[in-house]
Short mmCIF file of C-alpha atoms in Angstrom, two decimals:
data_model
loop_
_atom_site.label_atom_id
_atom_site.label_comp_id
_atom_site.label_asym_id
_atom_site.label_seq_id
_atom_site.Cartn_x
_atom_site.Cartn_y
_atom_site.Cartn_z
CA UNK A 1 -30.55 -12.52 19.57
CA UNK A 2 -26.93 -13.28 18.38
CA UNK A 3 -27.97 -16.24 16.19
CA UNK A 4 -29.33 -13.41 13.90
CA UNK A 5 -26.07 -12.08 13.42
CA UNK A 6 -24.99 -14.79 10.77
CA UNK A 7 -28.52 -15.13 8.90
CA UNK A 8 -27.86 -12.52 6.25
CA UNK A 9 -25.19 -14.51 4.86
CA UNK A 10 -26.47 -17.83 5.56
CA UNK A 11 -29.83 -17.55 4.16
CA UNK A 12 -28.99 -15.95 0.46
CA UNK A 13 -26.13 -18.98 0.65
CA UNK A 14 -28.70 -21.84 1.18
CA UNK A 15 -31.28 -20.11 -1.38
CA UNK A 16 -28.73 -19.53 -3.85
CA UNK A 17 -27.71 -23.86 -3.70
CA UNK A 18 -31.53 -24.54 -3.72
CA UNK A 19 -32.14 -22.09 -7.25
CA UNK A 20 -29.09 -24.23 -8.46
CA UNK A 21 -30.74 -27.08 -7.86
CA UNK A 22 -33.80 -25.87 -9.56
CA UNK A 23 -32.21 -24.39 -12.48
CA UNK A 24 -34.73 -25.50 -15.06
CA UNK A 25 -37.85 -24.06 -12.87
CA UNK A 26 -37.09 -20.44 -13.39
CA UNK A 27 -40.62 -19.41 -11.78
CA UNK A 28 -39.33 -21.37 -8.52
CA UNK A 29 -36.29 -19.79 -8.48
CA UNK A 30 -38.10 -16.45 -8.76
CA UNK A 31 -40.03 -17.41 -5.51
CA UNK A 32 -36.74 -18.79 -3.77
CA UNK A 33 -34.80 -15.46 -4.40
CA UNK A 34 -37.91 -13.36 -3.17
CA UNK A 35 -38.25 -15.18 -0.11
CA UNK A 36 -34.61 -15.35 0.68
CA UNK A 37 -34.05 -11.53 0.36
CA UNK A 38 -37.40 -10.62 1.96
CA UNK A 39 -36.20 -12.78 5.24
CA UNK A 40 -32.84 -10.79 5.14
CA UNK A 41 -34.70 -7.54 5.33
CA UNK A 42 -36.72 -8.95 8.13
CA UNK A 43 -33.72 -10.33 9.92
CA UNK A 44 -31.44 -6.88 9.07
CA UNK A 45 -34.28 -4.84 10.71
CA UNK A 46 -34.31 -6.86 13.76
CA UNK A 47 -30.80 -6.27 14.04
CA UNK A 48 -31.00 -2.70 13.60
CA UNK A 49 -33.00 -2.46 16.72
CA UNK A 50 -31.26 -5.07 18.51
CA UNK A 51 -27.82 -3.28 17.97
CA UNK A 52 -29.06 0.26 19.13
CA UNK A 53 -30.84 -1.09 21.92
CA UNK A 54 -28.68 -3.63 23.13
CA UNK A 55 -25.12 -2.97 21.59
CA UNK A 56 -22.76 -4.98 19.15
CA UNK A 57 -23.93 -8.18 18.49
CA UNK A 58 -20.95 -11.17 17.90
CA UNK A 59 -21.06 -14.89 16.66
CA UNK A 60 -17.90 -16.76 17.00
CA UNK A 61 -18.26 -19.20 14.27
CA UNK A 62 -17.84 -22.79 15.16
CA UNK A 63 -17.42 -22.19 19.35
CA UNK A 64 -14.14 -20.54 18.88
CA UNK A 65 -13.55 -17.42 20.56
CA UNK A 66 -11.93 -14.46 18.76
CA UNK A 67 -9.49 -13.54 18.28
CA UNK A 68 -8.53 -17.13 17.56
CA UNK A 69 -11.90 -18.10 15.74
CA UNK A 70 -13.99 -15.80 13.10
CA UNK A 71 -15.92 -13.34 14.84
CA UNK A 72 -19.38 -12.13 12.91
CA UNK A 73 -20.24 -8.95 13.71
CA UNK A 74 -22.96 -6.34 13.56
CA UNK A 75 -22.90 -2.82 15.25
CA UNK A 76 -25.07 0.12 14.49
CA UNK A 77 -23.05 0.74 11.14
CA UNK A 78 -22.91 -2.76 9.69
CA UNK A 79 -27.03 -3.31 10.34
CA UNK A 80 -27.75 0.00 8.76
CA UNK A 81 -26.16 -1.33 5.88
CA UNK A 82 -27.61 -4.22 6.13
CA UNK A 83 -31.40 -2.59 6.09
CA UNK A 84 -30.25 -0.62 3.40
CA UNK A 85 -28.86 -3.13 0.92
CA UNK A 86 -31.80 -5.76 1.60
CA UNK A 87 -34.38 -3.09 0.66
CA UNK A 88 -32.73 -2.20 -2.53
CA UNK A 89 -31.35 -5.78 -3.53
CA UNK A 90 -34.93 -6.91 -2.83
CA UNK A 91 -36.46 -3.95 -5.13
CA UNK A 92 -33.65 -4.59 -8.09
CA UNK A 93 -34.93 -8.61 -7.60
CA UNK A 94 -38.59 -7.78 -8.21
CA UNK A 95 -37.88 -5.34 -11.26
CA UNK A 96 -35.77 -7.97 -13.04
CA UNK A 97 -38.29 -10.66 -12.05
CA UNK A 98 -41.02 -8.39 -13.93
CA UNK A 99 -38.57 -7.77 -17.12
CA UNK A 100 -38.57 -11.30 -17.48
CA UNK A 101 -41.82 -12.00 -17.22
CA UNK A 102 -42.57 -9.28 -19.70
CA UNK A 103 -39.89 -10.33 -21.87
CA UNK A 104 -40.84 -13.90 -22.11
CA UNK A 105 -38.25 -16.29 -22.39
CA UNK A 106 -36.14 -14.36 -24.67
CA UNK A 107 -35.89 -11.55 -21.98
CA UNK A 108 -36.05 -13.52 -18.80
CA UNK A 109 -32.77 -14.04 -16.61
CA UNK A 110 -30.95 -17.24 -17.64
CA UNK A 111 -30.78 -19.83 -15.11
CA UNK A 112 -27.45 -18.53 -13.49
CA UNK A 113 -28.97 -15.30 -12.78
CA UNK A 114 -30.56 -16.40 -9.20
CA UNK A 115 -27.76 -18.21 -7.72
CA UNK A 116 -25.64 -15.45 -8.85
CA UNK A 117 -27.67 -12.76 -7.33
CA UNK A 118 -28.30 -14.42 -4.30
CA UNK A 119 -24.25 -15.02 -3.60
CA UNK A 120 -23.88 -11.58 -4.33
CA UNK A 121 -26.06 -10.93 -1.78
CA UNK A 122 -24.31 -13.10 0.76
CA UNK A 123 -21.25 -11.42 -0.21
CA UNK A 124 -22.34 -7.88 0.62
CA UNK A 125 -23.60 -9.11 3.90
CA UNK A 126 -20.39 -10.73 4.64
CA UNK A 127 -18.56 -7.83 4.19
CA UNK A 128 -20.60 -5.63 6.01
CA UNK A 129 -20.77 -8.59 9.14
CA UNK A 130 -16.95 -9.55 9.25
CA UNK A 131 -14.96 -8.91 12.30
CA UNK A 132 -11.51 -9.67 10.46
CA UNK A 133 -9.83 -8.48 7.28
CA UNK A 134 -9.38 -11.77 5.92
CA UNK A 135 -13.21 -12.61 5.86
CA UNK A 136 -13.80 -9.02 4.87
CA UNK A 137 -11.48 -9.76 1.82
CA UNK A 138 -13.44 -13.36 0.85
CA UNK A 139 -16.64 -10.99 1.25
CA UNK A 140 -15.10 -9.23 -1.54
CA UNK A 141 -13.85 -11.67 -3.62
CA UNK A 142 -17.51 -13.51 -3.32
CA UNK A 143 -18.82 -10.04 -4.60
CA UNK A 144 -15.90 -10.00 -7.51
CA UNK A 145 -16.89 -13.56 -8.58
CA UNK A 146 -20.75 -12.95 -9.00
CA UNK A 147 -20.32 -9.20 -10.16
CA UNK A 148 -18.42 -10.90 -13.16
CA UNK A 149 -21.06 -13.25 -14.02
CA UNK A 150 -23.66 -10.42 -13.80
CA UNK A 151 -21.86 -7.96 -15.45
CA UNK A 152 -21.40 -10.37 -18.58
CA UNK A 153 -25.01 -11.99 -18.73
CA UNK A 154 -25.89 -12.23 -22.48
CA UNK A 155 -22.06 -12.40 -23.41
CA UNK A 156 -22.09 -9.40 -26.18
CA UNK A 157 -18.58 -8.28 -26.96
CA UNK A 158 -19.44 -4.95 -25.39
CA UNK A 159 -20.14 -6.63 -21.93
CA UNK A 160 -17.12 -9.15 -22.33
CA UNK A 161 -15.04 -5.77 -22.80
CA UNK A 162 -16.57 -3.87 -19.57
CA UNK A 163 -16.34 -7.22 -17.41
CA UNK A 164 -12.63 -7.70 -18.36
CA UNK A 165 -11.81 -4.18 -17.36
CA UNK A 166 -13.92 -4.79 -13.87
CA UNK A 167 -12.07 -7.94 -13.13
CA UNK A 168 -8.69 -6.63 -14.27
CA UNK A 169 -9.07 -3.51 -11.91
CA UNK A 170 -11.06 -5.35 -9.03
CA UNK A 171 -7.97 -8.01 -9.09
CA UNK A 172 -5.41 -5.51 -8.75
CA UNK A 173 -7.83 -3.94 -5.62
CA UNK A 174 -7.74 -7.48 -3.92
CA UNK A 175 -4.04 -7.79 -4.39
CA UNK A 176 -3.42 -4.75 -2.64
CA UNK A 177 -5.65 -5.78 -0.10
CA UNK A 178 -4.05 -9.27 0.40
CA UNK A 179 -0.61 -8.02 0.38
CA UNK A 180 -1.51 -5.53 3.10
CA UNK A 181 -3.33 -8.39 5.37
CA UNK A 182 -0.31 -10.71 4.95
CA UNK A 183 1.83 -7.30 6.33
CA UNK A 184 -0.63 -7.14 8.87
CA UNK A 185 -0.41 -10.48 9.82
CA UNK A 186 3.04 -10.94 10.15
CA UNK A 187 3.43 -7.49 12.11
CA UNK A 188 0.74 -7.82 14.31
CA UNK A 189 -0.02 -11.59 14.93
CA UNK A 190 -3.73 -11.14 14.19
CA UNK A 191 -6.35 -10.03 11.75
CA UNK A 192 -9.28 -9.33 14.08
CA UNK A 193 -10.31 -6.27 13.83
CA UNK A 194 -10.86 -5.68 17.55
CA UNK A 195 -7.56 -7.14 18.12
CA UNK A 196 -5.76 -5.04 15.43
CA UNK A 197 -7.18 -2.16 17.14
CA UNK A 198 -5.14 -2.81 20.19
CA UNK A 199 -2.17 -3.94 18.66
CA UNK A 200 -1.62 -1.59 15.98
CA UNK A 201 -0.26 1.76 17.44
CA UNK A 202 2.65 -0.55 18.87
CA UNK A 203 4.07 -0.72 15.21
CA UNK A 204 6.17 1.39 13.57
CA UNK A 205 4.45 4.87 12.58
CA UNK A 206 6.14 4.40 8.98
CA UNK A 207 4.76 0.55 8.90
CA UNK A 208 1.63 2.15 9.76
CA UNK A 209 1.36 4.27 7.01
CA UNK A 210 2.56 2.55 4.43
CA UNK A 211 -0.23 -0.14 5.57
CA UNK A 212 -3.12 2.34 5.79
CA UNK A 213 -1.78 3.73 2.20
CA UNK A 214 -2.04 -0.25 0.99
CA UNK A 215 -5.82 -0.79 2.43
CA UNK A 216 -7.00 2.70 1.44
CA UNK A 217 -5.60 2.25 -2.42
CA UNK A 218 -7.56 -1.68 -2.54
CA UNK A 219 -10.60 0.05 -1.29
CA UNK A 220 -10.30 3.29 -3.27
CA UNK A 221 -10.54 1.20 -5.94
CA UNK A 222 -13.66 -0.62 -4.84
CA UNK A 223 -15.21 2.53 -4.20
CA UNK A 224 -14.45 4.41 -7.25
CA UNK A 225 -12.51 7.42 -5.66
CA UNK A 226 -9.88 9.51 -8.30
CA UNK A 227 -7.50 9.07 -9.59
CA UNK A 228 -8.66 5.08 -9.01
CA UNK A 229 -12.23 5.65 -10.58
CA UNK A 230 -11.67 5.66 -14.52
CA UNK A 231 -12.81 2.01 -14.73
CA UNK A 232 -16.38 2.58 -13.37
CA UNK A 233 -18.29 5.02 -16.25
CA UNK A 234 -16.80 2.40 -18.71
CA UNK A 235 -17.94 -1.06 -17.09
CA UNK A 236 -21.36 -0.17 -15.24
CA UNK A 237 -23.24 1.29 -18.26
CA UNK A 238 -22.73 -1.66 -20.72
CA UNK A 239 -24.75 -4.20 -18.20
CA UNK A 240 -28.36 -5.34 -17.81
CA UNK A 241 -30.48 -2.37 -16.41
CA UNK A 242 -31.07 -4.23 -12.96
CA UNK A 243 -27.03 -4.98 -12.67
CA UNK A 244 -25.94 -1.86 -13.40
CA UNK A 245 -28.49 -0.61 -10.40
CA UNK A 246 -27.47 -2.88 -7.94
CA UNK A 247 -23.92 -2.30 -8.80
CA UNK A 248 -23.98 1.66 -8.81
CA UNK A 249 -26.08 1.67 -6.05
CA UNK A 250 -24.71 -0.55 -3.42
CA UNK A 251 -21.40 -2.23 -4.60
CA UNK A 252 -19.28 0.98 -4.66
CA UNK A 253 -20.35 1.38 -0.67
CA UNK A 254 -18.89 -1.69 0.29
CA UNK A 255 -15.95 -0.14 -0.40
CA UNK A 256 -16.77 2.98 1.34
CA UNK A 257 -18.15 1.12 4.59
CA UNK A 258 -14.40 -0.38 4.48
CA UNK A 259 -12.70 2.69 4.65
CA UNK A 260 -15.07 3.88 7.62
CA UNK A 261 -14.37 0.66 9.48
CA UNK A 262 -10.51 0.90 9.15
CA UNK A 263 -10.19 4.51 9.29
CA UNK A 264 -12.05 4.38 12.62
CA UNK A 265 -10.96 1.07 14.06
CA UNK A 266 -7.22 0.86 12.79
CA UNK A 267 -5.77 4.35 11.75
CA UNK A 268 -7.30 7.11 14.10
CA UNK A 269 -4.10 9.13 14.32
CA UNK A 270 -5.34 11.39 11.20
CA UNK A 271 -2.34 10.96 9.49
CA UNK A 272 -3.86 10.59 5.88
CA UNK A 273 -6.92 12.74 6.68
CA UNK A 274 -5.38 15.38 4.28
CA UNK A 275 -4.44 13.30 1.75
CA UNK A 276 -8.32 11.65 1.99
CA UNK A 277 -9.65 15.22 1.99
CA UNK A 278 -8.06 16.04 -1.06
CA UNK A 279 -9.16 13.04 -3.08
CA UNK A 280 -12.64 13.64 -1.81
CA UNK A 281 -12.53 16.98 -3.54
CA UNK A 282 -10.88 15.62 -6.64
CA UNK A 283 -13.44 12.98 -6.77
CA UNK A 284 -16.46 15.35 -6.85
CA UNK A 285 -14.65 17.70 -9.44
CA UNK A 286 -13.62 15.19 -11.83
CA UNK A 287 -16.89 12.83 -11.32
CA UNK A 288 -19.23 16.16 -11.84
CA UNK A 289 -16.83 17.54 -14.55
CA UNK A 290 -17.50 14.34 -16.45
CA UNK A 291 -21.26 14.03 -15.76
CA UNK A 292 -21.99 17.60 -17.17
CA UNK A 293 -20.29 16.64 -20.18
CA UNK A 294 -22.14 13.34 -20.92
CA UNK A 295 -24.77 12.79 -23.74
CA UNK A 296 -25.71 9.73 -22.73
CA UNK A 297 -28.05 8.91 -19.66
CA UNK A 298 -26.59 6.04 -18.17
CA UNK A 299 -22.91 7.62 -18.38
CA UNK A 300 -23.89 10.93 -17.03
CA UNK A 301 -25.28 8.87 -13.95
CA UNK A 302 -22.48 6.70 -13.42
CA UNK A 303 -19.89 9.96 -13.02
CA UNK A 304 -22.72 11.44 -11.11
CA UNK A 305 -22.08 8.26 -8.67
CA UNK A 306 -18.12 9.22 -8.65
CA UNK A 307 -18.65 12.91 -7.69
CA UNK A 308 -20.99 11.75 -4.86
CA UNK A 309 -18.56 9.28 -3.76
CA UNK A 310 -16.60 12.17 -2.89
CA UNK A 311 -19.10 13.55 -0.61
CA UNK A 312 -18.57 10.66 1.80
CA UNK A 313 -14.98 10.50 1.32
CA UNK A 314 -15.15 14.23 2.71
CA UNK A 315 -17.31 13.30 5.47
CA UNK A 316 -14.73 10.49 6.69
CA UNK A 317 -11.72 12.42 6.18
CA UNK A 318 -13.06 15.42 8.54
CA UNK A 319 -12.49 12.53 11.34
CA UNK A 320 -15.16 14.26 13.61
CA UNK A 321 -18.50 13.05 15.16
CA UNK A 322 -20.65 15.31 12.91
CA UNK A 323 -18.54 14.71 9.85
CA UNK A 324 -18.89 10.73 10.00
CA UNK A 325 -22.38 10.85 10.88
CA UNK A 326 -23.65 13.05 7.85
CA UNK A 327 -21.28 10.53 5.78
CA UNK A 328 -23.11 7.22 6.95
CA UNK A 329 -26.44 9.49 6.60
CA UNK A 330 -25.20 10.06 3.07
CA UNK A 331 -24.41 6.69 2.02
CA UNK A 332 -27.81 5.48 3.15
CA UNK A 333 -29.28 8.03 0.92
CA UNK A 334 -27.37 7.63 -1.96
CA UNK A 335 -27.86 4.05 -2.17
CA UNK A 336 -31.48 4.09 -2.80
CA UNK A 337 -31.23 7.16 -4.93
CA UNK A 338 -28.60 5.97 -7.35
CA UNK A 339 -30.40 2.22 -7.41
CA UNK A 340 -33.65 4.12 -8.43
CA UNK A 341 -31.92 6.16 -11.08
CA UNK A 342 -30.37 3.43 -12.75
CA UNK A 343 -33.54 1.59 -12.58
CA UNK A 344 -35.40 4.63 -14.41
CA UNK A 345 -32.73 4.67 -16.95
CA UNK A 346 -33.16 1.31 -17.91
CA UNK A 347 -36.90 2.03 -18.27
CA UNK A 348 -36.43 4.76 -20.24
CA UNK A 349 -33.89 3.07 -22.44
CA UNK A 350 -36.90 0.65 -22.92
CA UNK A 351 -39.67 2.95 -23.64
CA UNK A 352 -37.30 5.38 -25.55
CA UNK A 353 -35.10 2.93 -27.49
CA UNK A 354 -31.80 4.51 -26.37
CA UNK A 355 -30.44 6.11 -23.71
CA UNK A 356 -28.81 8.87 -25.91
CA UNK A 357 -29.91 12.34 -24.82
CA UNK A 358 -29.41 13.23 -28.32
CA UNK A 359 -31.80 10.79 -29.69
CA UNK A 360 -34.39 10.71 -26.44
CA UNK A 361 -37.39 13.01 -26.16
CA UNK A 362 -40.90 13.21 -25.83
CA UNK A 363 -41.33 10.90 -23.06
CA UNK A 364 -43.07 13.10 -20.72
CA UNK A 365 -46.25 12.74 -23.36
CA UNK A 366 -45.71 9.12 -23.35
CA UNK A 367 -44.71 8.40 -19.94
CA UNK A 368 -45.38 11.08 -17.25
CA UNK A 369 -45.29 8.70 -14.27
CA UNK A 370 -41.80 7.85 -15.39
CA UNK A 371 -40.91 11.31 -16.00
CA UNK A 372 -42.33 12.27 -12.19
CA UNK A 373 -40.11 9.27 -10.89
CA UNK A 374 -37.04 10.25 -12.39
CA UNK A 375 -37.67 14.33 -11.54
CA UNK A 376 -38.03 13.06 -7.47
CA UNK A 377 -35.04 10.86 -7.59
CA UNK A 378 -32.45 13.52 -9.52
CA UNK A 379 -34.08 16.16 -7.35
CA UNK A 380 -32.88 14.03 -4.76
CA UNK A 381 -29.42 13.30 -5.78
CA UNK A 382 -28.87 17.01 -6.59
CA UNK A 383 -29.71 18.15 -2.98
CA UNK A 384 -32.99 20.11 -3.48
CA UNK A 385 -34.49 21.00 0.03
CA UNK A 386 -36.27 19.43 1.92
CA UNK A 387 -34.54 15.86 0.35
CA UNK A 388 -32.73 13.65 1.76
CA UNK A 389 -30.09 14.39 -0.40
CA UNK A 390 -29.96 18.05 0.85
CA UNK A 391 -30.08 16.93 4.54
CA UNK A 392 -26.90 14.46 4.35
CA UNK A 393 -25.06 17.71 2.21
CA UNK A 394 -26.04 19.93 4.80
CA UNK A 395 -24.79 17.58 7.79
CA UNK A 396 -21.15 17.34 5.84
CA UNK A 397 -20.91 21.13 4.67
CA UNK A 398 -22.06 21.59 8.52
CA UNK A 399 -19.05 19.38 9.60
CA UNK A 400 -16.55 21.22 6.91
CA UNK A 401 -17.69 24.61 8.31
CA UNK A 402 -17.26 23.36 12.04
CA UNK A 403 -13.69 21.81 11.34
CA UNK A 404 -12.53 25.01 9.79
CA UNK A 405 -9.33 24.41 8.26
CA UNK A 406 -8.43 25.82 4.93
CA UNK A 407 -8.79 22.51 3.15
CA UNK A 408 -12.02 21.87 4.62
CA UNK A 409 -13.63 24.97 3.48
CA UNK A 410 -12.47 24.48 0.50
CA UNK A 411 -14.47 21.45 0.56
CA UNK A 412 -17.38 23.11 1.44
CA UNK A 413 -17.14 25.33 -1.68
CA UNK A 414 -16.50 22.13 -3.91
CA UNK A 415 -19.21 20.44 -2.49
CA UNK A 416 -21.97 23.02 -3.17
CA UNK A 417 -20.25 23.85 -6.62
CA UNK A 418 -20.59 20.18 -6.98
CA UNK A 419 -24.33 19.92 -6.02
CA UNK A 420 -25.22 23.15 -8.76
CA UNK A 421 -23.60 21.13 -11.11
CA UNK A 422 -25.10 18.30 -10.44
CA UNK A 423 -28.16 19.74 -10.39
CA UNK A 424 -27.60 21.16 -14.30
CA UNK A 425 -26.76 17.65 -15.14
CA UNK A 426 -29.85 16.21 -14.19
CA UNK A 427 -32.11 19.03 -15.01
CA UNK A 428 -30.70 18.68 -18.55
CA UNK A 429 -31.03 15.02 -18.65
CA UNK A 430 -34.67 15.48 -17.88
CA UNK A 431 -35.34 18.25 -20.18
CA UNK A 432 -33.79 16.52 -22.88
CA UNK A 433 -35.09 12.91 -22.16
CA UNK A 434 -38.73 14.13 -21.19
CA UNK A 435 -39.21 17.24 -22.68
CA UNK A 436 -37.68 18.28 -25.98
CA UNK A 437 -39.32 17.07 -29.42
CA UNK A 438 -37.98 13.44 -30.22
CA UNK A 439 -35.70 13.67 -33.29
CA UNK A 440 -37.52 10.40 -34.25
CA UNK A 441 -40.37 8.80 -34.05
CA UNK A 442 -40.23 6.83 -30.24
CA UNK A 443 -40.63 3.00 -30.71
CA UNK A 444 -44.00 1.19 -29.65
CA UNK A 445 -43.38 0.13 -26.05
CA UNK A 446 -44.54 0.22 -23.14
CA UNK A 447 -43.16 0.28 -19.48
CA UNK A 448 -44.31 -2.68 -17.27
CA UNK A 449 -45.93 -2.24 -14.10
CA UNK A 450 -44.03 -4.81 -12.35
CA UNK A 451 -40.64 -2.78 -13.74
CA UNK A 452 -42.43 0.60 -12.77
CA UNK A 453 -43.40 -0.41 -9.23
CA UNK A 454 -40.26 -1.08 -7.78
CA UNK A 455 -38.67 1.35 -9.33
CA UNK A 456 -41.45 4.10 -7.76
CA UNK A 457 -40.71 2.10 -4.04
CA UNK A 458 -36.78 2.71 -4.07
CA UNK A 459 -37.64 6.44 -5.43
CA UNK A 460 -40.19 6.86 -2.30
CA UNK A 461 -37.69 5.20 -0.10
CA UNK A 462 -35.33 8.00 -0.59
CA UNK A 463 -38.17 10.35 0.11
CA UNK A 464 -39.03 8.06 3.12
CA UNK A 465 -35.48 8.91 4.41
CA UNK A 466 -35.66 12.60 4.56
CA UNK A 467 -39.42 12.06 6.37
CA UNK A 468 -37.66 10.52 9.18
CA UNK A 469 -34.29 12.19 8.86
CA UNK A 470 -34.58 13.30 12.43
CA UNK A 471 -34.48 9.59 14.06
CA UNK A 472 -31.92 8.39 11.07
CA UNK A 473 -29.46 11.51 12.03
CA UNK A 474 -30.10 10.49 16.08
CA UNK A 475 -28.98 6.72 14.97
CA UNK A 476 -26.04 7.77 12.37
CA UNK A 477 -25.06 10.16 15.52
CA UNK A 478 -25.01 7.44 18.07
CA UNK A 479 -23.21 5.18 15.25
CA UNK A 480 -20.48 7.50 14.64
CA UNK A 481 -20.14 8.19 18.19
CA UNK A 482 -19.52 4.08 18.42
CA UNK A 483 -17.11 4.25 15.85
CA UNK A 484 -14.66 6.61 17.27
CA UNK A 485 -14.79 5.22 20.64
CA UNK A 486 -14.10 2.11 19.75
CA UNK A 487 -14.72 0.51 22.92
CA UNK A 488 -18.45 -0.94 22.26
CA UNK A 489 -16.89 -2.70 19.08
CA UNK A 490 -13.63 -4.06 20.65
CA UNK A 491 -15.56 -4.87 24.34
CA UNK A 492 -18.04 -6.83 22.53
CA UNK A 493 -15.53 -9.04 20.47
CA UNK A 494 -12.90 -9.38 23.02
CA UNK A 495 -14.88 -10.39 26.11
CA UNK A 496 -13.41 -11.68 29.14
CA UNK A 497 -9.92 -9.06 29.04
CA UNK A 498 -9.91 -9.39 25.28
CA UNK A 499 -9.64 -13.18 25.11
CA UNK A 500 -13.14 -14.30 24.05
CA UNK A 501 -15.51 -17.02 25.53
CA UNK A 502 -14.24 -19.91 23.81
CA UNK A 503 -11.58 -22.21 24.57
CA UNK A 504 -8.36 -22.09 22.50
CA UNK A 505 -4.76 -22.87 23.14
CA UNK A 506 -3.95 -19.11 23.15
CA UNK A 507 -6.76 -18.16 25.81
CA UNK A 508 -5.10 -21.40 28.09
CA UNK A 509 -1.50 -20.23 27.11
CA UNK A 510 -1.56 -16.59 27.89
CA UNK A 511 0.12 -13.58 26.00
CA UNK A 512 2.78 -15.11 24.29
#
């Protein structure tokens, strides 16, 4: 079943080429995109079953064995990320297709939308399945190129400005990442993650710390961790609703994934765990303080996105099985819930004519179903029992209490305060948008069922995660255990005593 591993990257890329060739046929482009992402979802579900029952799956591209060749790897963590990302990407695609149908030629996605969206999906999958740092970097760059195009769709001045900020910040992140890769290769002679795990302990501890800081800074920019998160609230809200939704829900988690992968595979001595935990606490506090102060629903959600990244980083910084498991669970929960909330905000803007909470109101009378979907997702985000947000936060706080250090206990208190303030922020938004009397008559508009359907389904997925929380926590427990043991990943990539199964000069020449 190893042949499945490359499909989440190959399928969207092939489909992107087809969609680009059929640029004049927007309906055919839509069909191609839906079929491709549905196929990716089916493959991802198969991979999650295979990796859970058999173990990590590895493909050596071109027949060259790792570490000489390129290894594409799927373990429990990456398989879960592939499934959740495929669900979100497919849901947002259906939303955008319905938006195109509702708005007609004027509002339909331009011809470049589908190829770019599929390239974005391929970049996400490449980042999740890369077995070496350079291809992880390539995945990030594919994301950057595709996301810049999507962010500036429509070409308004505000979007170009936001896109420019996003590109400059992303290039800084990429530069840090690229320099780190060069230093790592110069010091260890490899970029294969499994082989790096074997060799990095031989480096000088000071050099290890420098490399870890550089990688963490590069990933922290992408994940929007304080103080490297200022770019996000200004960049995401200006984009079209489907683009904002997939960016907010998914792309920041690619940075979180990279932190999980490198912290558990390369930097296991805990040197910077305290710094990481401190950054997590500040991310929670600064993010939620910004959210409480907002009077625009998109900016409010963008700040809550930043604050909840702090929960995930807190779990990683605990460096324990239970903390890491809860962080992975929380990542899966947050991707679906945050995406659903941004799609709802797009529908609110469509029905109410604005996202300003000062100008909105009375939506409960004209769009009660929209109010229900927003309420369910908002309560899930705030962590109201028994929803998945509550279960994820409970796992993280339990892990913090089990750690028992003063900073971890402070983290528990900050997590509780952030949850309460999140509840305050989303309830304020719900009350103002749906229940207060609108200061001006609402525009004559409707919420297309085709756009409401995928939004409701994604909100329901967040609820389903709570219903299957037991099996999902068992899965994330196993994923966290594998990550901290390292052996399942390393032994799957470096088979036959670390040389792989293919033929290479390195394999024939020994460990020179």
